[in-house]
């Protein structure tokens, strides 16, 4: 199965962009994934190919028109049946590594890239669209967010990273930030690789890495740490039921 990325955008030349290089680029060349950007402006009905209009109620900026967006989405969905439709917007739910893994295990995604002040809200009522945010930041458009999302998915496709376990210990995969890494030289500017990593004792190394991941997460991302602790300490449903009885 080929993973198919269908960005709906006013700037189709931005794709595959950086995803045409390195691991993602090699995977694109080998046919592991396919990129089929769609120009939203092609679905404007007037002679000026208008895709936006002023906000209802007044205000700055312009808003992408629901009728044009719907036509582009319907076209993409008909051409690529079965693909989920995602919209890149800071109003969406923050993306998670778990959701990325779900998307990477599927046939691909249609990704609606916003511009200007965003989308006419009615498009979300009229079409099944998952609103996704890449973080608490504002970008000039959804294309950069779409590239980030696609990179996160493509690297998980079979064969892209080489060994299937390459991404298992990385940040967010187990609800924690990743432990720190070191490599030669052993001594650099008076700083040495921790002795435990040079010990050859795999059990001690694993314990050190686990402790480091927990310490870094607790100090740098208390929000992640809180969720990790809650998930770790949460009893199984059967245990909860037994306690209630």
Tab-separated table of C-alpha atoms in Angstrom:
chain	number	residue	atom	x	y	z
A	1	UNK	CA	0.000	0.000	0.000
A	2	UNK	CA	1.347	3.407	-0.990
A	3	UNK	CA	0.830	6.233	1.485
A	4	UNK	CA	-0.757	9.106	-0.451
A	5	UNK	CA	-0.445	12.717	0.668
A	6	UNK	CA	-2.928	15.143	-0.894
A	7	UNK	CA	-2.271	18.721	0.264
A	8	UNK	CA	-5.051	21.158	-0.676
A	9	UNK	CA	-3.210	24.447	-0.989
A	10	UNK	CA	-2.873	27.783	-2.778
A	11	UNK	CA	0.837	26.988	-3.168
A	12	UNK	CA	1.183	23.455	-4.596
A	13	UNK	CA	4.822	24.133	-5.540
A	14	UNK	CA	5.647	23.955	-1.820
A	15	UNK	CA	5.178	20.172	-2.049
A	16	UNK	CA	7.025	17.897	-1.690
A	17	UNK	CA	9.525	20.652	-0.818
A	18	UNK	CA	11.946	19.402	1.849
A	19	UNK	CA	10.202	16.032	1.753
A	20	UNK	CA	11.848	15.481	-1.609
A	21	UNK	CA	15.194	15.045	0.144
A	22	UNK	CA	16.879	12.636	2.568
A	23	UNK	CA	14.851	9.658	3.831
A	24	UNK	CA	11.490	11.036	2.702
A	25	UNK	CA	12.901	11.861	-0.724
A	26	UNK	CA	14.288	8.371	-1.215
A	27	UNK	CA	10.956	6.921	-0.099
A	28	UNK	CA	9.166	9.177	-2.595
A	29	UNK	CA	11.435	8.005	-5.410
A	30	UNK	CA	10.928	4.360	-4.481
A	31	UNK	CA	7.142	4.712	-4.438
A	32	UNK	CA	6.693	4.172	-0.700
A	33	UNK	CA	4.601	7.335	-0.645
A	34	UNK	CA	3.046	9.600	-3.241
A	35	UNK	CA	2.440	13.353	-3.172
A	36	UNK	CA	-0.503	14.782	-5.123
A	37	UNK	CA	-1.025	18.467	-4.234
A	38	UNK	CA	-4.258	20.133	-5.336
A	39	UNK	CA	-4.560	23.833	-6.192
A	40	UNK	CA	-7.566	25.202	-4.278
A	41	UNK	CA	-7.865	28.128	-6.694
A	42	UNK	CA	-8.806	25.724	-9.499
A	43	UNK	CA	-12.206	25.294	-7.825
A	44	UNK	CA	-13.168	28.965	-7.727
A	45	UNK	CA	-16.238	29.586	-9.867
A	46	UNK	CA	-15.687	33.209	-10.945
A	47	UNK	CA	-13.416	34.533	-13.678
A	48	UNK	CA	-11.033	36.029	-11.118
A	49	UNK	CA	-10.620	32.637	-9.389
A	50	UNK	CA	-11.516	34.176	-6.034
A	51	UNK	CA	-10.843	31.951	-3.026
A	52	UNK	CA	-11.403	34.388	-0.146
A	53	UNK	CA	-13.647	37.213	0.999
A	54	UNK	CA	-13.946	39.713	3.835
A	55	UNK	CA	-15.005	38.441	7.287
A	56	UNK	CA	-18.712	38.559	8.072
A	57	UNK	CA	-19.229	41.103	10.858
A	58	UNK	CA	-16.110	43.053	9.878
A	59	UNK	CA	-12.510	42.778	10.931
A	60	UNK	CA	-9.057	42.496	9.431
A	61	UNK	CA	-7.887	39.969	6.889
A	62	UNK	CA	-9.692	37.611	4.551
A	63	UNK	CA	-11.439	34.259	5.014
A	64	UNK	CA	-11.239	31.230	2.723
A	65	UNK	CA	-14.638	30.602	1.115
A	66	UNK	CA	-16.601	27.500	2.104
A	67	UNK	CA	-17.930	26.808	-1.398
A	68	UNK	CA	-14.455	26.784	-2.947
A	69	UNK	CA	-13.019	24.655	-0.137
A	70	UNK	CA	-15.883	22.171	-0.388
A	71	UNK	CA	-15.364	21.765	-4.134
A	72	UNK	CA	-11.636	21.110	-3.632
A	73	UNK	CA	-12.268	18.628	-0.819
A	74	UNK	CA	-14.944	16.776	-2.785
A	75	UNK	CA	-12.629	16.505	-5.776
A	76	UNK	CA	-9.768	15.136	-3.665
A	77	UNK	CA	-12.033	12.707	-1.810
A	78	UNK	CA	-13.419	11.357	-5.085
A	79	UNK	CA	-9.941	10.973	-6.569
A	80	UNK	CA	-8.540	9.363	-3.401
A	81	UNK	CA	-11.396	7.524	-1.660
A	82	UNK	CA	-10.855	6.392	1.906
A	83	UNK	CA	-8.361	9.093	2.888
A	84	UNK	CA	-9.169	11.088	6.045
A	85	UNK	CA	-9.438	14.848	5.615
A	86	UNK	CA	-7.399	16.985	8.013
A	87	UNK	CA	-7.267	20.781	8.268
A	88	UNK	CA	-4.199	22.566	9.592
A	89	UNK	CA	-5.422	25.199	12.035
A	90	UNK	CA	-4.277	26.548	15.430
A	91	UNK	CA	-7.857	25.945	16.597
A	92	UNK	CA	-7.436	22.204	16.094
A	93	UNK	CA	-6.506	19.502	18.567
A	94	UNK	CA	-2.742	19.282	19.161
A	95	UNK	CA	-1.245	16.447	17.142
A	96	UNK	CA	0.190	13.528	19.091
A	97	UNK	CA	2.636	10.802	18.183
A	98	UNK	CA	-0.139	8.277	18.714
A	99	UNK	CA	-2.269	10.023	16.075
A	100	UNK	CA	0.728	10.220	13.737
A	101	UNK	CA	1.183	6.459	14.052
A	102	UNK	CA	-2.483	5.927	13.215
A	103	UNK	CA	-2.192	8.082	10.110
A	104	UNK	CA	1.071	6.407	9.033
A	105	UNK	CA	-0.607	2.998	9.303
A	106	UNK	CA	-3.376	4.133	6.955
A	107	UNK	CA	-3.632	4.928	3.242
A	108	UNK	CA	-2.602	8.581	3.596
A	109	UNK	CA	-4.370	11.888	4.172
A	110	UNK	CA	-5.980	14.842	2.453
A	111	UNK	CA	-4.586	17.913	4.210
A	112	UNK	CA	-6.337	21.273	3.918
A	113	UNK	CA	-3.834	24.125	4.259
A	114	UNK	CA	-5.232	27.401	5.544
A	115	UNK	CA	-4.213	30.938	4.648
A	116	UNK	CA	-5.263	34.458	5.623
A	117	UNK	CA	-7.589	34.507	8.663
A	118	UNK	CA	-8.554	30.875	8.195
A	119	UNK	CA	-11.575	28.923	6.986
A	120	UNK	CA	-15.256	29.743	6.778
A	121	UNK	CA	-16.495	27.769	9.811
A	122	UNK	CA	-19.331	26.209	7.839
A	123	UNK	CA	-16.898	23.925	6.024
A	124	UNK	CA	-16.405	21.989	9.276
A	125	UNK	CA	-20.147	21.545	9.664
A	126	UNK	CA	-20.604	20.444	6.072
A	127	UNK	CA	-17.698	18.007	5.655
A	128	UNK	CA	-16.043	15.421	7.949
A	129	UNK	CA	-12.777	17.226	8.676
A	130	UNK	CA	-10.354	16.630	11.551
A	131	UNK	CA	-8.905	19.943	12.740
A	132	UNK	CA	-5.242	19.574	13.687
A	133	UNK	CA	-2.756	21.921	15.348
A	134	UNK	CA	1.024	21.505	15.303
A	135	UNK	CA	1.454	23.526	18.501
A	136	UNK	CA	0.713	26.849	20.157
A	137	UNK	CA	2.231	28.899	17.350
A	138	UNK	CA	0.892	30.857	14.385
A	139	UNK	CA	2.314	30.178	10.919
A	140	UNK	CA	1.798	32.190	7.748
A	141	UNK	CA	-0.070	29.242	6.284
A	142	UNK	CA	-0.945	25.617	6.797
A	143	UNK	CA	1.622	24.347	4.322
A	144	UNK	CA	4.496	24.311	6.810
A	145	UNK	CA	2.323	22.500	9.319
A	146	UNK	CA	1.327	19.972	6.662
A	147	UNK	CA	4.992	19.354	5.821
A	148	UNK	CA	5.728	18.728	9.503
A	149	UNK	CA	2.816	16.311	9.799
A	150	UNK	CA	3.759	14.457	6.640
A	151	UNK	CA	7.393	14.153	7.698
A	152	UNK	CA	6.277	12.649	11.015
A	153	UNK	CA	4.150	10.090	9.135
A	154	UNK	CA	6.542	9.260	6.300
A	155	UNK	CA	9.451	8.388	8.570
A	156	UNK	CA	7.268	5.669	10.128
A	157	UNK	CA	6.411	3.990	6.823
A	158	UNK	CA	7.930	0.514	6.409
A	159	UNK	CA	11.536	0.651	5.270
A	160	UNK	CA	11.948	4.439	5.453
A	161	UNK	CA	14.059	4.441	8.629
A	162	UNK	CA	15.732	1.109	7.963
A	163	UNK	CA	15.398	-0.950	11.142
A	164	UNK	CA	11.775	-1.253	12.224
A	165	UNK	CA	12.719	-0.392	15.824
A	166	UNK	CA	14.609	2.819	14.953
A	167	UNK	CA	11.881	5.079	16.300
A	168	UNK	CA	10.773	3.088	19.321
A	169	UNK	CA	12.802	4.968	21.957
A	170	UNK	CA	12.330	8.495	20.653
A	171	UNK	CA	10.617	11.383	22.398
A	172	UNK	CA	6.837	10.973	22.866
A	173	UNK	CA	6.768	7.320	21.773
A	174	UNK	CA	6.439	6.170	25.395
A	175	UNK	CA	4.961	9.347	26.822
A	176	UNK	CA	8.396	10.699	27.800
A	177	UNK	CA	11.114	12.844	26.287
A	178	UNK	CA	14.041	10.868	24.930
A	179	UNK	CA	17.144	10.244	27.037
A	180	UNK	CA	20.358	12.131	26.068
A	181	UNK	CA	22.779	10.679	23.517
A	182	UNK	CA	26.582	10.666	23.274
A	183	UNK	CA	29.205	9.468	20.807
A	184	UNK	CA	32.995	9.595	20.332
A	185	UNK	CA	35.300	11.195	21.285
A	186	UNK	CA	34.983	10.084	24.893
A	187	UNK	CA	36.550	13.334	26.091
A	188	UNK	CA	35.543	16.616	24.489
A	189	UNK	CA	36.380	20.055	25.939
A	190	UNK	CA	36.765	18.491	29.370
A	191	UNK	CA	33.407	16.738	29.188
A	192	UNK	CA	33.207	12.943	29.167
A	193	UNK	CA	30.606	10.405	28.149
A	194	UNK	CA	28.862	9.130	31.318
A	195	UNK	CA	30.691	6.129	32.691
A	196	UNK	CA	27.601	3.920	32.729
A	197	UNK	CA	27.364	4.175	28.928
A	198	UNK	CA	30.925	2.857	28.665
A	199	UNK	CA	30.372	0.025	31.144
A	200	UNK	CA	28.979	-2.571	28.747
A	201	UNK	CA	26.330	-3.432	31.365
A	202	UNK	CA	23.138	-3.323	29.308
A	203	UNK	CA	20.824	-3.557	32.307
A	204	UNK	CA	22.495	-0.567	33.978
A	205	UNK	CA	22.456	1.361	30.699
A	206	UNK	CA	18.733	0.701	30.247
A	207	UNK	CA	18.012	1.795	33.818
A	208	UNK	CA	20.107	4.963	33.362
A	209	UNK	CA	18.327	5.851	30.135
A	210	UNK	CA	14.917	5.309	31.718
A	211	UNK	CA	15.838	7.518	34.673
A	212	UNK	CA	17.226	10.226	32.396
A	213	UNK	CA	14.059	10.200	30.275
A	214	UNK	CA	11.906	10.564	33.364
A	215	UNK	CA	14.084	13.318	34.863
A	216	UNK	CA	14.198	15.334	31.643
A	217	UNK	CA	10.450	15.000	31.121
A	218	UNK	CA	9.638	16.012	34.696
A	219	UNK	CA	11.871	19.108	34.518
A	220	UNK	CA	11.287	20.245	30.932
A	221	UNK	CA	7.731	19.126	30.186
A	222	UNK	CA	5.715	18.896	33.407
A	223	UNK	CA	2.554	18.580	31.301
A	224	UNK	CA	3.873	15.397	29.687
A	225	UNK	CA	5.121	14.108	33.022
A	226	UNK	CA	1.723	14.594	34.624
A	227	UNK	CA	0.012	12.661	31.842
A	228	UNK	CA	2.660	9.937	32.023
A	229	UNK	CA	2.246	9.533	35.780
A	230	UNK	CA	-1.550	9.503	35.463
A	231	UNK	CA	-1.400	6.803	32.783
A	232	UNK	CA	1.166	4.778	34.732
A	233	UNK	CA	-0.773	4.909	37.995
A	234	UNK	CA	-4.240	4.460	36.501
A	235	UNK	CA	-5.630	1.038	37.544
A	236	UNK	CA	-7.006	-1.353	34.975
A	237	UNK	CA	-10.756	-1.127	34.400
A	238	UNK	CA	-11.295	-4.420	36.153
A	239	UNK	CA	-9.382	-3.231	39.195
A	240	UNK	CA	-11.423	-0.025	39.295
A	241	UNK	CA	-14.650	-2.024	39.099
A	242	UNK	CA	-13.536	-4.361	41.889
A	243	UNK	CA	-12.634	-1.401	44.098
A	244	UNK	CA	-16.061	0.167	43.577
A	245	UNK	CA	-17.782	-3.092	44.504
